[in-house]
PDB file of C-alpha atoms in Angstrom:
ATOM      1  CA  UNK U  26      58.512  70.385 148.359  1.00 73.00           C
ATOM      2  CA  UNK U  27      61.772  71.586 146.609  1.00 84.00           C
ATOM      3  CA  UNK U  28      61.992  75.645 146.502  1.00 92.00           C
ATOM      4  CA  UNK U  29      65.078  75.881 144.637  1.00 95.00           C
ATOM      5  CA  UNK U  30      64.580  73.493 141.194  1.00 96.00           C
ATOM      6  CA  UNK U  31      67.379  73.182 139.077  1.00 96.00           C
ATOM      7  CA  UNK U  32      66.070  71.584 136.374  1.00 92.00           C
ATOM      8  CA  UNK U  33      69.127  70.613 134.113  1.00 95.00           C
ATOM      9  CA  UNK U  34      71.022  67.959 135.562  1.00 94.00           C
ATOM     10  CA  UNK U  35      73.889  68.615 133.605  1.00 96.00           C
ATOM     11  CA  UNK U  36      75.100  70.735 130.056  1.00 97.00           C
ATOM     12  CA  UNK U  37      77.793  69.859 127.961  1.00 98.00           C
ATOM     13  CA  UNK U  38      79.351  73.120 126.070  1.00 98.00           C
ATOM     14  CA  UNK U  39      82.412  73.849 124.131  1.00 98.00           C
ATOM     15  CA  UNK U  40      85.149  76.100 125.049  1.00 97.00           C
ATOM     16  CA  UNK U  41      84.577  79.990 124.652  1.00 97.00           C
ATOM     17  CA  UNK U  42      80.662  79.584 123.772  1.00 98.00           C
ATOM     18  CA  UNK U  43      78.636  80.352 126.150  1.00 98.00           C
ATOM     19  CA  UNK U  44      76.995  78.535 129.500  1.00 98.00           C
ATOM     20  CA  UNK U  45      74.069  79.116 130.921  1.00 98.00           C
ATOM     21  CA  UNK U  46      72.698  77.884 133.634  1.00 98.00           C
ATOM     22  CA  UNK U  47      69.011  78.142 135.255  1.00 98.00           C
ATOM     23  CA  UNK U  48      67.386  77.924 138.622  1.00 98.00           C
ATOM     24  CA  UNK U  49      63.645  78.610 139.306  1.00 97.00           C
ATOM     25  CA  UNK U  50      62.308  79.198 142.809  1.00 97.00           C
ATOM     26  CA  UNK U  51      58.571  78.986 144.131  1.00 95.00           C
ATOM     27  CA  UNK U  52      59.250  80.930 147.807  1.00 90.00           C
ATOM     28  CA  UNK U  53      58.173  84.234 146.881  1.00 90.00           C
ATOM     29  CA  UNK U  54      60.099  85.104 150.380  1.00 87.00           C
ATOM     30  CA  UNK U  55      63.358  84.692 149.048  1.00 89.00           C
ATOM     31  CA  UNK U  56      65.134  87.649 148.925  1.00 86.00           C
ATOM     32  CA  UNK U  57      69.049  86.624 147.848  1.00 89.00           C
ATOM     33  CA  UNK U  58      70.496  84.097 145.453  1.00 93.00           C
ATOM     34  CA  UNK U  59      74.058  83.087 145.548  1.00 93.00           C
ATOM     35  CA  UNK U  60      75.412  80.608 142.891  1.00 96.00           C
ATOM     36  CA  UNK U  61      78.055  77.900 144.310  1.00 96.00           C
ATOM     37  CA  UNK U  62      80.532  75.733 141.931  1.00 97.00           C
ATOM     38  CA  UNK U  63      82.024  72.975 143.573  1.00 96.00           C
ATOM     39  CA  UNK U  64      84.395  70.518 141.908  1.00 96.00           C
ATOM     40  CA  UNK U  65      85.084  66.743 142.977  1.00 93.00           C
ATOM     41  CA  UNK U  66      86.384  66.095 146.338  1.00 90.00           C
ATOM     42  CA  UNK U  67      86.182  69.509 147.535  1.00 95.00           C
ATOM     43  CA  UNK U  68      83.784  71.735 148.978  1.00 96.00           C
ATOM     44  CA  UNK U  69      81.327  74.537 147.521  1.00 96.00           C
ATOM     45  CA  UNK U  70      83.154  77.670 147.145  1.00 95.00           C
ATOM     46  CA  UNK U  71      81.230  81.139 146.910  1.00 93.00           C
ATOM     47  CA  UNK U  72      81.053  82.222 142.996  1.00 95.00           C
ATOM     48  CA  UNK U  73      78.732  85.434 142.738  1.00 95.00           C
ATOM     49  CA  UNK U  74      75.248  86.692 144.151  1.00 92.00           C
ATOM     50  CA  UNK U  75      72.715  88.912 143.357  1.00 93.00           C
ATOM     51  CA  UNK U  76      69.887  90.700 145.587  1.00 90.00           C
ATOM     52  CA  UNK U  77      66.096  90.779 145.133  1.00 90.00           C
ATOM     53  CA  UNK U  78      66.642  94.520 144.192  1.00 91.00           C
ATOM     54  CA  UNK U  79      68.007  94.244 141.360  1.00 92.00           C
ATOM     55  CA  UNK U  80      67.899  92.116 138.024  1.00 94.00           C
ATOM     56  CA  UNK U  81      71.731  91.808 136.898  1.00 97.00           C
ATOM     57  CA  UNK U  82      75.116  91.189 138.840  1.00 96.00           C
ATOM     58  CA  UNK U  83      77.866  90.471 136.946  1.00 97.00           C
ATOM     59  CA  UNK U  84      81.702  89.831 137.947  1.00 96.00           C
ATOM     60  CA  UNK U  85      84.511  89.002 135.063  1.00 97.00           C
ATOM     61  CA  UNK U  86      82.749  85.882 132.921  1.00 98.00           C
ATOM     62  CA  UNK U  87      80.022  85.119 134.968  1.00 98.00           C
ATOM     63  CA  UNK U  88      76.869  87.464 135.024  1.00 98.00           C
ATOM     64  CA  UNK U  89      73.916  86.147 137.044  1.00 98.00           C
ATOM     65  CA  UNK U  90      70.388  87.261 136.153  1.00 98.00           C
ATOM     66  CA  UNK U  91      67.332  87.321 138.132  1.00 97.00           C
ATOM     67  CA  UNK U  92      63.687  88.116 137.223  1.00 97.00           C
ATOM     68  CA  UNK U  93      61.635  88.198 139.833  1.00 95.00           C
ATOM     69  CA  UNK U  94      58.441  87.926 138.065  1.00 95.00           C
ATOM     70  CA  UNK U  95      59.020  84.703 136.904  1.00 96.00           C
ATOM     71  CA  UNK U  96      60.749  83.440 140.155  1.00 96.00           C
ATOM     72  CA  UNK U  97      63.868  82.577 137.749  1.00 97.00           C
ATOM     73  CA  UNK U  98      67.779  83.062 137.661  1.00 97.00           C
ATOM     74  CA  UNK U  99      70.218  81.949 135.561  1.00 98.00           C
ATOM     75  CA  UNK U 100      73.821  81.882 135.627  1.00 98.00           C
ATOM     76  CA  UNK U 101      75.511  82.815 132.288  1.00 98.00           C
ATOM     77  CA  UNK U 102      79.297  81.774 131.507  1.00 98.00           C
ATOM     78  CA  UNK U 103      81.122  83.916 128.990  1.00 97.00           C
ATOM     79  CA  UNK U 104      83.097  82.834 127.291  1.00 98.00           C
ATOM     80  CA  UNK U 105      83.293  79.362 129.188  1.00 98.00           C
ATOM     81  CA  UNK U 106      86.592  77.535 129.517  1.00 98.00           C
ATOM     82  CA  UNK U 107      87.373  73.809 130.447  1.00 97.00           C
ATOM     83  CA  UNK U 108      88.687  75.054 134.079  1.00 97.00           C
ATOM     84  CA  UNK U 109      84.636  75.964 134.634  1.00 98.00           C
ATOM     85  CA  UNK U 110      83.546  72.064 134.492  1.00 98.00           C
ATOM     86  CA  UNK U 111      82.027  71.398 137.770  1.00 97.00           C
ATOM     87  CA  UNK U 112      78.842  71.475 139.719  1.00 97.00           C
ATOM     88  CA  UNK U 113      76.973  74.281 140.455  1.00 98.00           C
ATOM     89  CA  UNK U 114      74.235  75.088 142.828  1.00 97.00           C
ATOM     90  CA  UNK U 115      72.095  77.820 143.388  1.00 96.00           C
ATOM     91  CA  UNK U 116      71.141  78.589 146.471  1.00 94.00           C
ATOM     92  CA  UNK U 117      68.712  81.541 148.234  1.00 91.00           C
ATOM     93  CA  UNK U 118      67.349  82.776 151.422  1.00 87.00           C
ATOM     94  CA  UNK U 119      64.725  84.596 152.427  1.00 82.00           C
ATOM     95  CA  UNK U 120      64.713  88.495 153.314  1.00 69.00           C
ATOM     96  CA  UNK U 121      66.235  89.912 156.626  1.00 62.00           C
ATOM     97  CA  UNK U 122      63.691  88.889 159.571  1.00 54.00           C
ATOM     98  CA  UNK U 123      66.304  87.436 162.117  1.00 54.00           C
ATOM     99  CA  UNK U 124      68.560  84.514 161.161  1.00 61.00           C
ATOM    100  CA  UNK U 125      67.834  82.809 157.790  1.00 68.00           C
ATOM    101  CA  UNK U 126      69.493  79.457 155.951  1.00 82.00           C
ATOM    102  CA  UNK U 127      70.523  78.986 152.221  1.00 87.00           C
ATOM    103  CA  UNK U 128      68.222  76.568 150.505  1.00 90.00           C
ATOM    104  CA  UNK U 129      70.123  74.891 148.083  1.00 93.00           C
ATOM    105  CA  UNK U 130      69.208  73.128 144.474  1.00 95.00           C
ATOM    106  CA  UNK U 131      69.964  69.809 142.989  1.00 95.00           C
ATOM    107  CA  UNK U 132      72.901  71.184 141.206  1.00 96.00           C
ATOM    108  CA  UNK U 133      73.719  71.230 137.167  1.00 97.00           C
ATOM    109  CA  UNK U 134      76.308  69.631 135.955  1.00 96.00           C
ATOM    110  CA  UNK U 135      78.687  71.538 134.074  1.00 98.00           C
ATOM    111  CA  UNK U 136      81.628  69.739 131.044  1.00 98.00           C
ATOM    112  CA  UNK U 137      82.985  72.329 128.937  1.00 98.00           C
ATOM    113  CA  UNK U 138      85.411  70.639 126.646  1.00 97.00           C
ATOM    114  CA  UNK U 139      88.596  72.062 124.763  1.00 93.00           C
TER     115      UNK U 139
ATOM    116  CA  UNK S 103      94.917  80.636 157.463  1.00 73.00           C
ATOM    117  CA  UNK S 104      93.535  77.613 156.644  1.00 82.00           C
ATOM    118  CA  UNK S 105      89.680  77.889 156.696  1.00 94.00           C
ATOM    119  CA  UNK S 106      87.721  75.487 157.095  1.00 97.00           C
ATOM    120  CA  UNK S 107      88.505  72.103 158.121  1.00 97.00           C
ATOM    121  CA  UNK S 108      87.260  68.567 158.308  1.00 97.00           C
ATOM    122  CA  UNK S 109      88.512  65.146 160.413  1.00 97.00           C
ATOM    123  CA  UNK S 110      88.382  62.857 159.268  1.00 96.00           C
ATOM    124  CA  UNK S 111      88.559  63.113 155.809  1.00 96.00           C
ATOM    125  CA  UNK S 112      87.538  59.612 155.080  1.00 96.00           C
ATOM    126  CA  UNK S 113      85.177  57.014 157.370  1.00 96.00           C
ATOM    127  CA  UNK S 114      84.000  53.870 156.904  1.00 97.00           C
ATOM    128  CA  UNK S 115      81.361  52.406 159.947  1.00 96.00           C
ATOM    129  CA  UNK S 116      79.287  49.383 160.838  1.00 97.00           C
ATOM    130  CA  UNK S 117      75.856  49.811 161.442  1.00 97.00           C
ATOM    131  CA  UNK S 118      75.242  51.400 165.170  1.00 97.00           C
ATOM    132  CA  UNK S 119      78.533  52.057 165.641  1.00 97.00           C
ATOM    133  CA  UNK S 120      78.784  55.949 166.632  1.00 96.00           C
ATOM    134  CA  UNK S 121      81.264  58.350 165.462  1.00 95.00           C
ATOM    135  CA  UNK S 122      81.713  62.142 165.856  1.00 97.00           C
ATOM    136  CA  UNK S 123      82.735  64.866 162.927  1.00 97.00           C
ATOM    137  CA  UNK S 124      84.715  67.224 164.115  1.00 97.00           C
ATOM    138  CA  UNK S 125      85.031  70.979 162.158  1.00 98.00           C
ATOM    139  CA  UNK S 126      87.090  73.538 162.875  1.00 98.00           C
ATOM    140  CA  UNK S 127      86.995  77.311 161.564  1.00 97.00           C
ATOM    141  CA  UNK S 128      89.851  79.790 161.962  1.00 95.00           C
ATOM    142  CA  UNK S 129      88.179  83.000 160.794  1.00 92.00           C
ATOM    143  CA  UNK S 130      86.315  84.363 163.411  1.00 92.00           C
ATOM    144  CA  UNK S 131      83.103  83.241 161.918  1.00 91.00           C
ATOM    145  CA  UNK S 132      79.977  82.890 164.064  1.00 90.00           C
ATOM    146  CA  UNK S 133      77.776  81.000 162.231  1.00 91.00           C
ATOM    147  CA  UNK S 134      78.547  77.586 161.466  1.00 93.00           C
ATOM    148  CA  UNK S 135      76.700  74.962 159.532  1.00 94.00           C
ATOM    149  CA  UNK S 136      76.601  70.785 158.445  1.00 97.00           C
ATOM    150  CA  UNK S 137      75.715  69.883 155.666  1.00 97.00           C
ATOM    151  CA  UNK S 138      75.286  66.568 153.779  1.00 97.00           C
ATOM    152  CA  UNK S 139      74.978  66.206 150.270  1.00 96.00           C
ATOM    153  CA  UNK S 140      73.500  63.106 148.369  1.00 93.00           C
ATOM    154  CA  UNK S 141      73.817  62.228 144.611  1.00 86.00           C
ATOM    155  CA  UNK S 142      70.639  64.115 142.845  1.00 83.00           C
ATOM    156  CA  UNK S 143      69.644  65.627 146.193  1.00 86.00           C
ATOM    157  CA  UNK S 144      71.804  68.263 146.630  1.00 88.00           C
ATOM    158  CA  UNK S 145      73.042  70.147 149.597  1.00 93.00           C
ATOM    159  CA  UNK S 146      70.614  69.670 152.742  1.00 94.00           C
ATOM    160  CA  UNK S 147      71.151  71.215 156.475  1.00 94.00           C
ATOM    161  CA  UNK S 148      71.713  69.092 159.516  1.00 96.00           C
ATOM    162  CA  UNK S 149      72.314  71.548 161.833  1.00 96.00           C
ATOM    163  CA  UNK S 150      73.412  74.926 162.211  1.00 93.00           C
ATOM    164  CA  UNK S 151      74.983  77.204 164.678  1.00 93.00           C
ATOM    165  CA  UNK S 152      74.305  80.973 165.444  1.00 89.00           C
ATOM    166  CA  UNK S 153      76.831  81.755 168.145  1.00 91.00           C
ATOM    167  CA  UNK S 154      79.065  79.681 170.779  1.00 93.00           C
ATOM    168  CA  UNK S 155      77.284  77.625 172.742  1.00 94.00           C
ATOM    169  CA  UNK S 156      73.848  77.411 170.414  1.00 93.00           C
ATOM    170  CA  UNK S 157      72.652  74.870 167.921  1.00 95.00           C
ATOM    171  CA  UNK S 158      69.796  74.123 165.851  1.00 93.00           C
ATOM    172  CA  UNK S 159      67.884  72.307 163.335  1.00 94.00           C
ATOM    173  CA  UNK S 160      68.494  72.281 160.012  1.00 92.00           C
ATOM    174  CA  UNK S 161      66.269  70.322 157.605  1.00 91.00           C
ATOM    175  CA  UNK S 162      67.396  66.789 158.504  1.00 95.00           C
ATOM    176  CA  UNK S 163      68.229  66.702 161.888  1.00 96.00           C
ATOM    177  CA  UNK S 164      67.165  63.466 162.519  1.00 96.00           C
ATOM    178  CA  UNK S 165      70.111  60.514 163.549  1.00 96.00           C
ATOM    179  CA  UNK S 166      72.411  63.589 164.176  1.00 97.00           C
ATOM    180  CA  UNK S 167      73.717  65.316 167.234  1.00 97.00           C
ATOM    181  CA  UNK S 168      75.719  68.724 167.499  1.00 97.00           C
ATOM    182  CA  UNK S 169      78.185  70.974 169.401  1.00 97.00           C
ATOM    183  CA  UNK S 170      79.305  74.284 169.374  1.00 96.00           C
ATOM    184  CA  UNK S 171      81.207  74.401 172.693  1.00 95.00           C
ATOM    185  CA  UNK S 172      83.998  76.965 171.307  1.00 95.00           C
ATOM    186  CA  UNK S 173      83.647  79.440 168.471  1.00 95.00           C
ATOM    187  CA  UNK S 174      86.110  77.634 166.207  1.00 96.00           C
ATOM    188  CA  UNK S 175      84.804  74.512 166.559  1.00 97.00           C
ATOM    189  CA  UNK S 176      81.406  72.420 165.266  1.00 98.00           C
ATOM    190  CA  UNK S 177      80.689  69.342 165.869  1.00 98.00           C
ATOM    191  CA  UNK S 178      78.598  66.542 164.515  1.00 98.00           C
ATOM    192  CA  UNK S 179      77.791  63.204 166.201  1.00 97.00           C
ATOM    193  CA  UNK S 180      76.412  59.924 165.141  1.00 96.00           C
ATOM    194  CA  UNK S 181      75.072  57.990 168.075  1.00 92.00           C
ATOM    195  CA  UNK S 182      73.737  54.985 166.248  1.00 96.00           C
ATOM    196  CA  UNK S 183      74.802  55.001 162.142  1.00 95.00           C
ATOM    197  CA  UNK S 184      72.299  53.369 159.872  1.00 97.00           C
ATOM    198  CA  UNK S 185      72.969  52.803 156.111  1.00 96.00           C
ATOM    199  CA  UNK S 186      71.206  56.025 155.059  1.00 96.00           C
ATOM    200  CA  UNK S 187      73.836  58.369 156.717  1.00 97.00           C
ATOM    201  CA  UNK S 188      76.327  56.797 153.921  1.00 97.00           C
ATOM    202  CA  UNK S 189      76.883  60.657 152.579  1.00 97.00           C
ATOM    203  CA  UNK S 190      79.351  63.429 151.971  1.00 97.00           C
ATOM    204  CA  UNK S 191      78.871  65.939 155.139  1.00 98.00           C
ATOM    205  CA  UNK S 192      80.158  69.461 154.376  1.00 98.00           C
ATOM    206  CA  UNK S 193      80.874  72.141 157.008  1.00 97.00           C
ATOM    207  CA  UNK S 194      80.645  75.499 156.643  1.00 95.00           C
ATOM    208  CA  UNK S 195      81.021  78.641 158.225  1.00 93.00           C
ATOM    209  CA  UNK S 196      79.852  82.654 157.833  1.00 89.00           C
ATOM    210  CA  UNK S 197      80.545  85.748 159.576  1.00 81.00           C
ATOM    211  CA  UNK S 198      77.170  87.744 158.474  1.00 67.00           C
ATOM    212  CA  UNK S 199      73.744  86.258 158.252  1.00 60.00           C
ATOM    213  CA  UNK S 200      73.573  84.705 154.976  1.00 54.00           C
ATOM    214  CA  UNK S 201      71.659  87.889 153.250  1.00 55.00           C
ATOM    215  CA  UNK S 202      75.070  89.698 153.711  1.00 56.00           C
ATOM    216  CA  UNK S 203      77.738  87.284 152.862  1.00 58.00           C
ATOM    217  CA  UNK S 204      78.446  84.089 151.869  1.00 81.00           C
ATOM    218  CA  UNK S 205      79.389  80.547 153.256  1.00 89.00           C
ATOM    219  CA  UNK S 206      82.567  78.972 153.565  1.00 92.00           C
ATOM    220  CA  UNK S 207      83.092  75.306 153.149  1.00 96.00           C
ATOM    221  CA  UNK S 208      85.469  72.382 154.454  1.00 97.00           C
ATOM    222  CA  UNK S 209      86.390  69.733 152.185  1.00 96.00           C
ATOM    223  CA  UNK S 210      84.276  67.334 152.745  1.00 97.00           C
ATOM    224  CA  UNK S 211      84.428  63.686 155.491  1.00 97.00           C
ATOM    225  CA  UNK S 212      83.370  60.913 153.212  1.00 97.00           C
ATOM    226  CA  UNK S 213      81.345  58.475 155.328  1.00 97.00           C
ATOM    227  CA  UNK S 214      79.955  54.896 154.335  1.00 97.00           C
ATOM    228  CA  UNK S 215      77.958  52.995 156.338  1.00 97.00           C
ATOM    229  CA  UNK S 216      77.636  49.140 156.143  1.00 96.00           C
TER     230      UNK S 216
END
């Protein structure tokens, strides 16, 4: 049973539209959400995160958006440059009741070309 | 400071040979995790790490042994590689419990299994 769906394989935008990227969830436990980008032959690296408690985080070009309602976050690019192609993942974990692990999605895809 | 890393970077085995992963963390971090990540499927736990001298399961434990017998260091052991182990493993570290902070990842060991 996957509880973080990303649903988009991959997205294909130009330079200096905008990206946006989406991740549903079906834990209702899950109580932080953390976006990772991870380019070829390298390892995830951290890229923003947002809590439960509130509905917008946002940090330079990317803003990540989470209603809670619908169990859905998305990750919005703005405006998106060719240096952003790579994979992303979203990940979460549920709220603080001792030690917790990220579950990750599938990953999307991301070309942005020139 | 370099973060995290991986050795090797690159392994190729026969079936039931065995082999061991070795990561290493210079930040002071005391949670550590493996990772292994599959086209289409994501990232997935092994195992993870709270403290020195504790391990457990992640969501596929199964073929894979662990050991966190310093603080720096994590590491992962195949006793008997199959075919489906071929994967990327990932390591990666944290200071807080993931609800406070993120994860920090090594670059990646490359193993194929014939």
């Amino acid at each position: 049973d996957q509880q973080v769906k990303q649903n988009s394989p991959s997205l294909s935008v130009q330079e200096g539209r905008i990206s946006i990227l989406n991740c549903d969830y079906t834990n209702s436990m899950f109580d932080y959400f953390l976006w990772y980008k991870k380019y070829p032959a390298e390892g995830p690296t951290f890229l923003i995160s947002i809590s439960s408690i509130k509905d917008k985080n946002e940090d330079g070009r990317f803003t990540v958006f989470l209603n809670k309602s619908a169990k859905h976050l998305s990750l919005h690019i703005v405006p998106s440059q060719p240096g952003d192609s790579a994979v992303y993942f979203c990940a979460a974990v549920p709220g603080p009741s001792g030690y917790s692990t990220l579950t990750f999605g599938k990953g999307t895809m991301l070309l942005v070309s020139p | 400071n370099a973060g995290v890393t991986q050795t090797p970077k690159f392994r190729v085995l026969k079936t039931g040979q065995s082999m061991t992963l070795l990561c290493a963390q210079d930040m002071n971090h005391e949670y550590m995790y493996w990772y292994r990540q599959d086209p289409g499927m994501g990232l997935r736990l092994i195992h993870y790490s709270v403290g020195e001298g504790t391990t457990a399961k992640g969501e596929v434990p199964d073929g894979y042994n662990v050991s966190r017998l310093k603080k720096q260091n994590f590491l992962l052991g195949l006793e008997s590689a199959a075919p489906s182990q071929t994967s990327v493993y990932f390591c990666a570290s944290s200071y807080f419990d993931q609800g406070d902070g993120e994860q920090f990842f090594g670059p990646g060991t490359r193993l194929t299994v014939l």
